[in-house]
Short mmCIF file of C-alpha atoms in Angstrom, two decimals:
data_model
loop_
_atom_site.label_atom_id
_atom_site.label_comp_id
_atom_site.label_asym_id
_atom_site.label_seq_id
_atom_site.Cartn_x
_atom_site.Cartn_y
_atom_site.Cartn_z
CA MET A 1 75.87 -15.32 -45.40
CA GLN A 2 75.53 -12.19 -43.83
CA LEU A 3 75.70 -8.79 -45.14
CA ILE A 4 75.85 -5.49 -43.64
CA VAL A 5 75.28 -2.49 -45.61
CA ASP A 6 75.46 1.13 -44.22
CA ILE A 7 73.39 3.38 -46.71
CA LYS A 8 73.53 6.97 -45.64
CA ASN A 9 70.70 8.43 -48.20
CA LYS A 10 67.27 7.43 -46.92
CA SER A 11 65.69 7.35 -50.71
CA ILE A 12 68.33 4.88 -51.67
CA SER A 13 67.92 2.94 -48.88
CA ASP A 14 64.18 2.31 -49.21
CA LYS A 15 64.92 1.20 -52.91
CA ILE A 16 67.18 -1.31 -51.85
CA VAL A 17 65.21 -2.52 -48.81
CA ARG A 18 62.44 -2.99 -51.57
CA LEU A 19 64.64 -5.05 -53.95
CA LEU A 20 65.76 -7.31 -51.27
CA LYS A 21 62.19 -7.94 -50.06
CA ASP A 22 61.67 -9.37 -53.41
CA PHE A 23 63.89 -12.21 -52.52
CA LYS A 24 62.12 -13.03 -49.33
CA ASP A 25 60.64 -16.17 -50.31
CA LYS A 26 64.19 -17.39 -51.25
CA GLY A 27 65.44 -16.99 -47.81
CA VAL A 28 66.63 -13.23 -47.59
CA GLU A 29 65.77 -11.96 -44.20
CA ILE A 30 65.94 -8.24 -43.75
CA ARG A 31 66.83 -6.53 -40.28
CA GLU A 32 67.63 -2.91 -39.80
CA ILE A 33 70.31 -1.89 -37.49
CA LYS A 34 70.65 1.68 -36.04
CA LYS A 35 74.05 2.57 -35.30
CA ALA A 36 74.37 4.76 -31.98
CA LYS A 37 76.81 7.60 -32.39
CA GLN A 38 80.12 6.22 -31.23
CA GLU A 39 81.67 9.32 -29.82
CA THR A 40 79.17 11.46 -28.17
CA GLU A 41 80.46 14.59 -26.23
CA PHE A 42 78.96 15.13 -23.05
CA SER A 43 78.34 18.69 -21.51
CA ASP A 44 79.69 19.47 -17.76
CA GLU A 45 75.87 19.43 -16.89
CA TYR A 46 74.91 16.29 -18.36
CA ILE A 47 78.22 14.71 -16.51
CA GLU A 48 77.35 16.32 -13.11
CA LYS A 49 73.86 14.54 -13.38
CA ASN A 50 75.10 11.12 -14.67
CA TRP A 51 78.69 10.66 -13.64
CA LEU A 52 77.62 7.35 -11.64
CA ASP A 53 76.09 6.04 -14.59
CA ILE A 54 78.87 7.02 -17.06
CA ILE A 55 81.54 5.30 -14.38
CA ARG A 56 79.53 2.07 -14.46
CA LYS A 57 79.44 1.75 -18.03
CA ALA A 58 83.09 2.00 -18.10
CA HIS A 59 85.65 -0.56 -17.74
CA VAL A 60 86.61 0.11 -14.13
CA PRO A 61 87.20 -2.11 -11.16
CA GLU A 62 83.93 -3.27 -9.29
CA ASP A 63 84.80 -1.52 -6.11
CA TYR A 64 85.94 1.86 -7.92
CA GLU A 65 83.26 4.03 -6.34
CA ASN A 66 84.73 3.07 -2.97
CA SER A 67 88.55 3.49 -3.57
CA GLU A 68 91.27 5.90 -2.73
CA GLN A 69 91.86 6.00 -6.64
CA TYR A 70 88.21 7.00 -7.15
CA MET A 71 88.76 10.18 -4.76
CA GLU A 72 91.74 11.09 -6.23
CA ASP A 73 90.17 10.99 -10.01
CA ARG A 74 87.25 13.23 -8.95
CA VAL A 75 89.54 15.78 -7.28
CA LYS A 76 91.67 15.75 -10.17
CA ASP A 77 88.58 16.12 -12.61
CA TRP A 78 86.91 18.68 -10.40
CA GLU A 79 90.34 20.90 -10.36
CA GLU A 80 90.48 20.60 -14.13
CA ARG A 81 86.80 21.74 -14.45
CA GLY A 82 87.84 24.80 -11.94
CA LYS A 83 85.16 23.45 -9.60
CA ILE A 84 87.62 23.77 -6.81
#
């Protein structure tokens, strides 16, 4: 059985981990998983520098960067940000 516990308070988490470690010899395995922030806001500067990586991480067609749609999307984006 797996159990995921999300503990916000560090002092409580230390106590819970110590308690669970007492059961290590009984087969309890403890793994810490750090959650990444799911919604991240990017500054315009970050987007300008890293736009290609952002696109690659998105679910887009493989040849999107060379497509007509890509050019249209970039123009629209730049217009919305007042760059052109």
